[in-house]
Short mmCIF file of C-alpha atoms and ligand atoms in Angstrom, two decimals:
data_model
loop_
_atom_site.label_atom_id
_atom_site.label_comp_id
_atom_site.label_asym_id
_atom_site.label_seq_id
_atom_site.Cartn_x
_atom_site.Cartn_y
_atom_site.Cartn_z
CA MET A 1 -0.21 0.21 -0.13
CA PRO A 2 1.29 3.60 -0.89
CA SER A 3 2.10 5.63 2.47
CA LEU A 4 0.11 8.10 3.02
CA GLN A 5 2.61 10.82 3.47
CA SER A 6 3.00 9.77 -0.07
CA VAL A 7 -0.47 10.38 -0.95
CA ILE A 8 -1.00 13.03 1.31
CA SER A 9 2.13 14.79 -0.73
CA CYS A 10 0.17 14.58 -4.59
CA GLN A 11 -3.00 16.81 -3.53
CA SER A 12 -2.39 19.84 -4.32
CA ASP A 13 -4.61 21.92 -1.84
CA TYR A 14 -4.28 19.93 1.02
CA ASP A 15 -5.17 21.62 4.00
CA PRO A 16 -5.79 18.69 7.56
CA THR A 17 -8.14 21.55 9.00
CA ALA A 18 -10.72 21.77 6.02
CA LEU A 19 -10.23 18.84 4.27
CA PRO A 20 -13.25 18.62 1.88
CA VAL A 21 -15.60 15.83 2.17
CA THR A 22 -14.80 14.32 -0.87
CA GLN A 23 -10.69 15.12 -0.63
CA ALA A 24 -10.62 12.60 2.60
CA ASN A 25 -12.93 10.13 0.73
CA ALA A 26 -10.03 10.25 -1.89
CA ILE A 27 -6.43 9.48 -0.32
CA ILE A 28 -8.60 7.06 1.93
CA ALA A 29 -9.22 5.51 -1.25
CA ASP A 30 -5.88 5.85 -2.53
CA VAL A 31 -4.36 4.61 0.94
CA ILE A 32 -6.48 1.29 0.67
CA GLU A 33 -5.88 -1.70 -0.96
CA PRO A 34 -8.28 -4.56 -0.76
CA VAL A 35 -7.02 -6.97 1.82
CA ARG A 36 -5.03 -10.72 -0.27
CA GLY A 37 -6.94 -13.75 0.98
CA ILE A 38 -10.26 -15.99 -0.87
CA GLU A 39 -11.69 -18.57 0.75
CA GLN A 40 -14.02 -20.72 -1.91
CA LEU A 41 -17.77 -21.76 -0.01
CA PRO A 42 -21.12 -23.69 -0.94
CA ILE A 43 -22.59 -20.70 -2.64
CA ARG A 44 -25.45 -21.23 0.29
CA SER A 45 -23.04 -19.67 2.66
CA ALA A 46 -22.05 -16.91 0.61
CA LEU A 47 -24.15 -14.26 0.88
CA SER A 48 -23.38 -10.86 1.91
CA ARG A 49 -19.43 -12.11 0.97
CA VAL A 50 -17.26 -9.90 -1.54
CA LEU A 51 -16.73 -11.83 -4.59
CA ALA A 52 -13.33 -12.40 -5.37
CA ASN A 53 -13.35 -13.95 -9.43
CA ASP A 54 -16.10 -13.12 -12.03
CA VAL A 55 -18.78 -16.31 -12.41
CA ILE A 56 -19.19 -16.99 -15.88
CA SER A 57 -21.79 -18.43 -16.74
CA SER A 58 -21.10 -22.24 -18.52
CA ILE A 59 -24.47 -23.25 -20.40
CA ASP A 60 -27.43 -20.37 -21.96
CA VAL A 61 -30.10 -19.58 -19.46
CA PRO A 62 -32.55 -20.80 -19.85
CA ALA A 63 -31.36 -23.54 -22.22
CA HIS A 64 -33.60 -23.61 -25.44
CA ASP A 65 -36.36 -21.61 -26.24
CA ASN A 66 -38.82 -22.49 -24.14
CA SER A 67 -43.08 -20.25 -23.97
CA ALA A 68 -43.46 -17.86 -22.20
CA MET A 69 -47.25 -18.87 -22.03
CA ASP A 70 -50.08 -21.13 -21.73
CA GLY A 71 -50.70 -21.52 -24.40
CA TYR A 72 -50.55 -23.07 -28.26
CA ALA A 73 -47.09 -23.68 -30.22
CA PHE A 74 -46.65 -22.29 -34.17
CA ALA A 75 -45.18 -21.13 -37.01
CA GLY A 76 -45.83 -17.45 -37.20
CA ALA A 77 -45.73 -17.48 -40.97
CA MET A 78 -49.00 -18.92 -40.69
CA LEU A 79 -50.12 -15.47 -39.26
CA ASN A 80 -49.96 -14.80 -42.80
CA GLN A 81 -52.11 -15.97 -44.61
CA GLY A 82 -55.35 -14.07 -45.05
CA ASP A 83 -57.29 -11.94 -43.42
CA GLY A 84 -60.04 -14.62 -41.59
CA ASP A 85 -59.09 -16.68 -38.23
CA VAL A 86 -56.38 -18.58 -38.08
CA VAL A 87 -57.35 -22.50 -38.08
CA LEU A 88 -55.13 -24.56 -36.65
CA GLU A 89 -55.08 -28.42 -35.68
CA VAL A 90 -53.52 -29.14 -32.04
CA SER A 91 -51.24 -32.37 -32.72
CA GLY A 92 -50.28 -32.67 -29.00
CA THR A 93 -48.95 -31.36 -26.14
CA ALA A 94 -45.64 -29.93 -24.92
CA TYR A 95 -45.65 -29.57 -20.41
CA ALA A 96 -42.21 -28.18 -18.85
CA GLY A 97 -39.79 -30.18 -18.01
CA ASN A 98 -40.77 -32.66 -20.66
CA ALA A 99 -41.46 -31.84 -23.88
CA PHE A 100 -42.85 -32.44 -27.64
CA ASP A 101 -41.21 -34.30 -29.56
CA GLY A 102 -43.02 -34.04 -33.88
CA GLU A 103 -43.40 -30.93 -35.44
CA ALA A 104 -45.80 -28.48 -36.17
CA LYS A 105 -45.89 -29.26 -39.36
CA ALA A 106 -47.99 -25.84 -41.77
CA GLY A 107 -51.57 -25.58 -40.14
CA GLN A 108 -50.70 -27.14 -36.64
CA ALA A 109 -50.62 -26.20 -32.96
CA VAL A 110 -48.47 -27.58 -29.95
CA ARG A 111 -50.55 -26.47 -27.21
CA ILE A 112 -47.87 -25.51 -24.69
CA MET A 113 -47.23 -25.05 -20.42
CA THR A 114 -45.12 -22.34 -19.76
CA GLY A 115 -41.46 -22.84 -19.73
CA ALA A 116 -41.55 -25.70 -21.72
CA VAL A 117 -39.17 -25.86 -23.95
CA MET A 118 -40.55 -24.51 -28.37
CA PRO A 119 -41.70 -27.66 -30.73
CA ALA A 120 -38.98 -28.37 -33.77
CA GLY A 121 -40.64 -25.97 -36.94
CA CYS A 122 -42.97 -23.59 -33.92
CA ASP A 123 -41.79 -19.45 -33.41
CA THR A 124 -44.42 -18.29 -31.59
CA VAL A 125 -46.90 -19.11 -28.84
CA ILE A 126 -50.91 -17.38 -28.52
CA PRO A 127 -52.04 -17.02 -25.40
CA GLN A 128 -55.14 -19.67 -24.82
CA GLU A 129 -56.95 -17.18 -23.69
CA PHE A 130 -57.06 -15.23 -26.78
CA VAL A 131 -57.97 -18.98 -28.92
CA GLU A 132 -60.88 -20.89 -29.35
CA ILE A 133 -61.42 -24.25 -29.26
CA GLN A 134 -63.49 -26.39 -31.66
CA ALA A 135 -63.63 -29.65 -32.85
CA GLY A 136 -62.93 -31.22 -28.86
CA GLY A 137 -59.82 -30.11 -28.40
CA ASN A 138 -58.46 -30.73 -31.86
CA GLN A 139 -58.74 -27.33 -33.19
CA VAL A 140 -58.14 -23.67 -32.32
CA ARG A 141 -59.03 -20.93 -33.91
CA PHE A 142 -57.86 -17.20 -33.25
CA ARG A 143 -57.52 -13.71 -34.84
CA PRO A 144 -53.83 -12.73 -36.71
CA ASP A 145 -53.61 -9.71 -35.15
CA ALA A 146 -53.85 -11.17 -31.65
CA VAL A 147 -50.06 -11.93 -32.22
CA ARG A 148 -47.46 -11.06 -33.33
CA ALA A 149 -45.01 -13.38 -35.25
CA GLY A 150 -42.01 -14.97 -32.40
CA ASP A 151 -44.70 -12.73 -30.02
CA ASN A 152 -44.51 -15.25 -25.83
CA ARG A 153 -40.62 -16.94 -26.15
CA ARG A 154 -38.17 -16.79 -24.71
CA ARG A 155 -34.84 -17.30 -26.75
CA GLN A 156 -32.38 -19.50 -25.83
CA GLY A 157 -29.65 -17.59 -23.35
CA GLU A 158 -31.68 -14.13 -23.40
CA ASP A 159 -30.68 -13.82 -19.44
CA LEU A 160 -27.44 -15.07 -19.68
CA ALA A 161 -25.22 -16.62 -22.98
CA ARG A 162 -22.26 -18.90 -21.71
CA GLY A 163 -18.86 -17.58 -21.00
CA GLN A 164 -20.99 -14.43 -20.33
CA ALA A 165 -20.05 -13.10 -17.03
CA ALA A 166 -22.96 -13.21 -15.05
CA LEU A 167 -21.26 -11.61 -11.77
CA ARG A 168 -18.78 -9.88 -11.86
CA ALA A 169 -15.87 -9.68 -9.18
CA GLY A 170 -15.64 -6.84 -6.44
CA ARG A 171 -19.90 -7.47 -5.56
CA ILE A 172 -21.36 -8.31 -2.61
CA LEU A 173 -23.53 -10.99 -2.67
CA THR A 174 -27.33 -10.97 -2.62
CA PRO A 175 -30.30 -13.54 -2.25
CA ALA A 176 -31.10 -12.50 -6.10
CA ASP A 177 -26.92 -13.44 -6.58
CA LEU A 178 -27.63 -17.21 -4.42
CA GLY A 179 -30.25 -18.27 -7.03
CA LEU A 180 -28.57 -16.84 -10.10
CA MET A 181 -25.63 -18.56 -9.17
CA ALA A 182 -27.88 -22.08 -8.41
CA SER A 183 -29.58 -21.21 -12.02
CA LEU A 184 -26.13 -21.29 -13.96
CA GLY A 185 -25.93 -25.01 -11.59
CA VAL A 186 -22.35 -23.31 -10.04
CA VAL A 187 -21.82 -25.12 -6.53
CA GLU A 188 -19.30 -23.29 -5.04
CA VAL A 189 -18.08 -19.55 -5.31
CA LYS A 190 -14.64 -17.91 -4.73
CA VAL A 191 -14.84 -15.42 -1.44
CA ARG A 192 -12.44 -12.75 -0.89
CA ARG A 193 -11.51 -13.73 3.51
CA ARG A 194 -13.39 -11.46 5.54
CA LEU A 195 -12.33 -8.34 7.66
CA ARG A 196 -11.14 -8.75 11.05
CA VAL A 197 -11.99 -5.06 13.27
CA ALA A 198 -11.01 -4.05 16.11
CA PHE A 199 -12.60 -1.25 18.09
CA PHE A 200 -12.77 1.31 21.37
CA SER A 201 -13.99 3.61 22.63
CA THR A 202 -11.34 6.01 24.54
CA GLY A 203 -12.40 8.97 27.37
CA ASP A 204 -12.66 8.66 30.77
CA GLU A 205 -15.42 9.85 31.84
CA LEU A 206 -17.13 6.84 29.43
CA ARG A 207 -18.38 3.47 31.76
CA SER A 208 -20.04 0.53 29.76
CA ILE A 209 -23.48 -0.75 30.52
CA GLY A 210 -23.64 -3.05 33.09
CA GLU A 211 -21.68 -0.39 35.26
CA THR A 212 -22.88 2.71 38.21
CA LEU A 213 -22.87 5.29 36.28
CA ASP A 214 -20.98 8.04 38.66
CA PRO A 215 -21.52 11.51 38.33
CA GLY A 216 -20.04 13.12 35.28
CA CYS A 217 -19.87 10.06 33.94
CA VAL A 218 -22.12 8.94 30.33
CA TYR A 219 -22.57 5.60 29.29
CA ASP A 220 -20.23 4.71 26.24
CA SER A 221 -23.15 4.12 22.75
CA ASN A 222 -20.51 4.52 19.87
CA ARG A 223 -19.44 0.95 20.23
CA TYR A 224 -23.26 -0.63 20.45
CA THR A 225 -23.31 1.36 17.89
CA LEU A 226 -19.89 0.88 16.11
CA HIS A 227 -21.08 -2.88 16.90
CA GLY A 228 -24.30 -2.35 14.88
CA MET A 229 -22.72 -1.02 11.76
CA LEU A 230 -20.01 -3.07 11.58
CA GLN A 231 -22.26 -5.90 11.90
CA ARG A 232 -24.34 -4.77 8.56
CA LEU A 233 -21.30 -5.33 6.32
CA ASN A 234 -20.50 -8.88 7.97
CA VAL A 235 -17.01 -7.97 9.15
CA GLU A 236 -15.94 -10.18 12.46
CA LEU A 237 -16.22 -7.82 14.92
CA ILE A 238 -13.10 -6.57 17.46
CA ASP A 239 -14.93 -5.17 20.50
CA MET A 240 -11.98 -4.13 22.87
CA GLY A 241 -14.61 -2.06 25.97
CA VAL A 242 -12.66 0.94 26.75
CA VAL A 243 -9.85 1.49 27.13
CA ARG A 244 -8.81 4.23 30.28
CA ASP A 245 -6.75 6.96 28.78
CA ASP A 246 -2.68 6.27 29.97
CA PRO A 247 -0.25 5.65 28.39
CA GLU A 248 0.64 2.32 29.16
CA ILE A 249 -2.51 0.84 28.27
CA MET A 250 -3.85 2.83 25.73
CA GLU A 251 -0.92 1.54 24.14
CA ALA A 252 -1.13 -1.86 24.38
CA ALA A 253 -4.73 -2.15 22.73
CA PHE A 254 -3.31 -0.23 19.79
CA ARG A 255 -0.95 -2.40 19.14
CA THR A 256 -2.32 -5.60 20.17
CA ALA A 257 -5.82 -4.36 17.93
CA CYS A 258 -3.44 -3.63 15.02
CA GLU A 259 -2.22 -7.07 15.32
CA VAL A 260 -5.42 -8.46 15.36
CA ALA A 261 -6.90 -6.88 12.49
CA ASP A 262 -7.28 -5.00 9.12
CA ALA A 263 -8.08 -1.81 10.37
CA VAL A 264 -8.79 -0.40 13.54
CA ILE A 265 -11.45 1.82 14.41
CA THR A 266 -11.12 4.43 18.15
CA SER A 267 -13.85 6.88 18.78
CA GLY A 268 -13.19 9.61 21.03
CA GLY A 269 -10.07 11.59 22.25
CA VAL A 270 -9.27 13.18 18.67
CA SER A 271 -10.67 16.84 18.94
CA VAL A 272 -7.85 19.22 18.87
CA GLY A 273 -7.32 20.67 22.23
CA ASP A 274 -7.64 17.15 23.17
CA ALA A 275 -5.76 16.54 25.95
CA ASP A 276 -5.55 12.33 25.80
CA TYR A 277 -2.68 10.31 24.58
CA THR A 278 -4.84 8.93 22.61
CA LYS A 279 -3.14 10.97 19.10
CA GLN A 280 -0.30 11.29 20.70
CA ILE A 281 -0.07 7.03 19.95
CA MET A 282 -1.86 6.31 16.68
CA ALA A 283 0.93 9.18 15.58
CA ARG A 284 4.35 6.65 17.55
CA LEU A 285 2.59 3.48 15.85
CA GLY A 286 1.87 4.14 11.88
CA ASP A 287 2.48 7.18 9.21
CA VAL A 288 -1.17 8.33 10.19
CA SER A 289 -3.63 12.71 10.59
CA PHE A 290 -5.46 14.51 11.79
CA TRP A 291 -7.76 16.00 10.12
CA LYS A 292 -11.00 18.87 10.57
CA ILE A 293 -13.17 17.78 8.32
CA ALA A 294 -14.84 20.52 6.34
CA MET A 295 -18.43 18.71 7.87
CA ARG A 296 -20.88 18.82 10.42
CA PRO A 297 -21.45 16.92 12.28
CA GLY A 298 -18.32 15.06 12.52
CA ARG A 299 -15.47 17.62 12.05
CA PRO A 300 -12.67 15.84 13.77
CA MET A 301 -11.05 12.47 12.20
CA ALA A 302 -7.26 10.45 12.73
CA PHE A 303 -7.40 8.44 9.69
CA GLY A 304 -3.70 6.13 8.08
CA ARG A 305 -2.44 2.96 8.95
CA ILE A 306 -0.37 1.81 12.33
CA ALA A 307 1.88 -1.02 12.50
CA SER A 308 3.10 -3.03 15.79
CA GLY A 309 5.10 -6.78 15.62
CA GLY A 310 5.14 -6.51 11.57
CA HIS A 311 1.32 -6.20 11.01
CA GLU A 312 -0.11 -3.70 9.40
CA ALA A 313 -3.88 -1.85 9.95
CA VAL A 314 -6.38 0.95 8.82
CA LEU A 315 -6.53 3.57 11.03
CA PHE A 316 -9.86 4.90 12.31
CA GLY A 317 -9.60 7.11 14.76
CA LEU A 318 -13.76 8.97 15.34
CA PRO A 319 -14.64 11.77 16.62
CA GLY A 320 -16.25 10.65 19.83
CA ASN A 321 -20.13 12.37 19.78
CA PRO A 322 -22.41 10.30 18.88
CA VAL A 323 -24.38 11.00 15.85
CA ALA A 324 -20.35 12.40 14.15
CA VAL A 325 -19.23 8.75 14.77
CA MET A 326 -22.44 7.47 12.53
CA VAL A 327 -21.81 10.14 10.38
CA THR A 328 -17.92 9.51 9.86
CA PHE A 329 -18.00 6.21 9.00
CA TYR A 330 -20.43 6.06 6.49
CA ASN A 331 -19.10 8.70 4.53
CA PHE A 332 -14.92 7.93 5.45
CA VAL A 333 -15.09 3.89 7.34
CA ARG A 334 -17.85 2.67 4.86
CA GLY A 335 -16.63 2.88 2.30
CA ALA A 336 -13.33 2.40 3.33
CA LEU A 337 -14.19 -1.12 4.52
CA HIS A 338 -15.60 -1.73 1.21
CA ARG A 339 -11.98 -1.45 -1.00
CA LEU A 340 -10.47 -3.35 2.50
CA MET A 341 -12.57 -6.52 1.19
CA GLY A 342 -11.99 -6.74 -2.39
CA ALA A 343 -16.10 -5.30 -3.11
CA ASP A 344 -17.10 -2.14 -5.17
CA VAL A 345 -17.29 0.83 -3.23
CA ALA A 346 -20.70 3.44 -4.54
CA PRO A 347 -21.10 6.09 -2.48
CA LEU A 348 -24.44 5.38 -0.75
CA PRO A 349 -27.67 6.31 -2.63
CA ARG A 350 -29.98 9.67 -2.87
CA ILE A 351 -33.20 10.25 -3.19
CA ARG A 352 -34.25 14.28 -4.10
CA VAL A 353 -37.32 14.53 -2.02
CA ARG A 354 -39.21 18.85 -1.00
CA SER A 355 -37.62 19.80 2.08
CA ALA A 356 -40.78 20.98 4.06
CA THR A 357 -38.91 23.35 6.04
CA PRO A 358 -36.58 26.11 5.95
CA ILE A 359 -33.11 24.81 6.45
CA ARG A 360 -29.95 26.94 7.60
CA LYS A 361 -26.36 26.48 5.62
CA ARG A 362 -23.72 28.26 5.27
CA PRO A 363 -21.67 27.10 1.92
CA GLY A 364 -18.01 25.58 2.99
CA ARG A 365 -18.76 22.99 4.33
CA THR A 366 -21.03 19.58 3.83
CA GLU A 367 -24.44 18.83 6.19
CA TYR A 368 -26.01 16.17 7.58
CA GLN A 369 -29.03 16.68 9.34
CA ARG A 370 -31.36 13.61 10.69
CA GLY A 371 -34.35 14.00 8.34
CA ILE A 372 -37.70 12.61 8.58
CA VAL A 373 -39.00 11.53 4.84
CA ALA A 374 -42.18 10.94 4.89
CA PRO A 375 -45.26 12.07 2.42
CA GLY A 376 -46.52 15.63 2.67
CA PRO A 377 -49.86 16.77 1.90
CA ASP A 378 -50.35 15.86 -0.87
CA GLY A 379 -49.07 11.99 -1.26
CA GLU A 380 -45.40 13.45 -1.99
CA LEU A 381 -42.35 12.21 0.28
CA GLU A 382 -40.80 15.39 1.74
CA VAL A 383 -38.76 15.70 4.50
CA ARG A 384 -38.38 16.99 7.22
CA VAL A 385 -35.71 18.04 9.90
CA THR A 386 -35.61 15.86 13.20
CA GLY A 387 -35.33 18.42 16.48
CA GLU A 388 -32.62 19.33 17.49
CA GLN A 389 -29.56 18.70 16.42
CA GLY A 390 -27.05 19.02 18.16
CA SER A 391 -23.36 16.56 17.06
CA GLY A 392 -23.77 14.21 20.88
CA VAL A 393 -28.41 14.41 20.48
CA LEU A 394 -27.81 10.09 19.31
CA ARG A 395 -32.10 10.78 19.62
CA SER A 396 -32.55 12.70 16.33
CA MET A 397 -30.61 9.51 14.42
CA SER A 398 -32.77 7.54 15.98
CA GLU A 399 -36.23 9.60 14.87
CA ALA A 400 -34.99 9.94 11.56
CA ASN A 401 -35.22 7.96 8.73
CA GLY A 402 -31.81 9.97 6.73
CA PHE A 403 -29.75 12.16 6.70
CA ILE A 404 -30.17 15.24 5.19
CA VAL A 405 -26.80 16.52 2.77
CA LEU A 406 -26.63 19.51 2.55
CA ASP A 407 -23.15 19.87 -0.46
CA HIS A 408 -20.32 21.28 0.67
CA ASP A 409 -21.25 24.88 -1.99
CA GLN A 410 -24.54 25.10 -1.33
CA THR A 411 -26.62 27.73 0.61
CA SER A 412 -30.00 27.99 2.99
CA VAL A 413 -32.45 25.87 1.51
CA ALA A 414 -36.50 27.63 1.25
CA ALA A 415 -38.81 25.12 2.22
CA GLY A 416 -40.09 23.24 -0.81
CA ASP A 417 -36.53 23.26 -2.13
CA LEU A 418 -35.26 19.75 -3.26
CA VAL A 419 -32.78 18.27 -1.66
CA SER A 420 -30.81 15.03 -1.35
CA VAL A 421 -31.30 12.56 1.51
CA MET A 422 -29.75 9.54 2.42
CA LEU A 423 -31.52 6.81 3.93
CA PHE A 424 -30.83 5.02 6.65
CA ASP A 425 -33.17 1.06 5.33
CA GLY A 426 -30.53 -0.70 5.92
CA LEU A 427 -28.18 1.13 7.06
CA VAL A 428 -28.59 2.27 10.05
P1 AMP B 501 -14.36 14.21 22.50
O1 AMP B 501 -13.57 13.44 21.18
O2 AMP B 501 -13.35 12.80 22.95
O3 AMP B 501 -13.64 15.22 22.61
O4 AMP B 501 -15.40 13.77 22.65
C1 AMP B 501 -16.45 14.25 22.34
C2 AMP B 501 -18.08 13.59 22.51
O5 AMP B 501 -18.49 13.40 23.35
C3 AMP B 501 -17.76 13.80 24.51
O6 AMP B 501 -19.24 14.62 25.26
C4 AMP B 501 -17.50 12.98 25.08
O7 AMP B 501 -17.66 12.28 26.21
C5 AMP B 501 -18.48 12.26 24.75
N1 AMP B 501 -18.53 10.19 23.85
C6 AMP B 501 -17.55 10.17 23.97
N2 AMP B 501 -17.10 8.95 23.40
C7 AMP B 501 -18.06 8.26 23.55
C8 AMP B 501 -19.11 7.52 23.47
N3 AMP B 501 -17.90 6.19 23.28
N4 AMP B 501 -20.08 7.30 24.38
C9 AMP B 501 -21.47 8.14 24.79
N5 AMP B 501 -20.62 9.62 23.82
C10 AMP B 501 -19.21 9.65 23.49
MG1 MG B 502 -12.47 12.62 25.59
#
């Protein structure tokens, strides 16, 4: 992996005290390279894993031309016999999984079920609801304009031709992908090994749940939010608890984390002017930059690589404020971990909806307001800012169903203006 300092030196307008979100992400992307380990799994065990190679289809899907409807198969040329009704003799039946092995000749049709192989001589299917059955089922009659030649036939290889990539390396496998692989007869698949991510909270004021809350203390919530967010990324979690602000204990925690994990995530202690040992130890153990990101919430963040005992790990030192942890996680850490696990990296999808209220915004930083997207009085979706937007107000995250993202250069929003929203569904 290239060093952070060398990546930063290529950035012409690098200002660590007001780093735009996009620039921070560009630096992170340049520094991170995917883990190399690969394992082979039965497809059922591969859900949410990252595909290591393209999955190439060894068969045509569908394997034969087949019917898309229940009806009657015949040669489309029979439609050009004049204006009168088409009358065809029914010469047999084709079932899905049990083909008609004869051939339909001119003037003949074959009763056919959905999915059945198209009989020889047939290229068109008339759905059964368009035909009149005559002669005790031995004849069908229909209007020549009820179908066009070639209708209701699925072509061999139409979904996927043999030799084509059904799925590309880097894809995070979905339930649909498991089904797709099964439809190709794929039994096992190569995926990247799971990432190991160690995380801990720093701050002497923090108490873990189950402990007594001494005066002036708060419960550590970041570790639980991180646990949930990381679990959604399907990584191996190494929860190291709350680490006291004692230089020896802190350094030992960073070293252990670095030796067992691919990535280390901490929260707290990275603010400018923070008296904690966190920053000093991060800097001592590696190639780490301390940024103030031009965003709200979530300004301070440390990023880099630390090393101990011959092991290296990517480091994210997130701010302490609970909302800032989530905002920085979704905007930096999520993409970075995807990159590290060898997955395709795509920005989180956004929708554009009307803002129900005005929102004040200063250009020169990206703001992430917590919002609730719901139908407005006219039934169209609109978004409303949740109450108190302080970066410590975790309830605002819990109530919201999306971030209203006000980009770097954007100014204040008037009621009724369109704004971008990153929906939490499946995310937070
Ligand atoms: P810091 O970034 O360490 O200055 O912390 C900023 C604020 O976030 C302080 O009010 C901390 O008490 C709070 N905080 C830091 N870490 C946590 C945590 N793990 N859980 C809840 N609050 C935290
Ligand atoms: Mg602190």
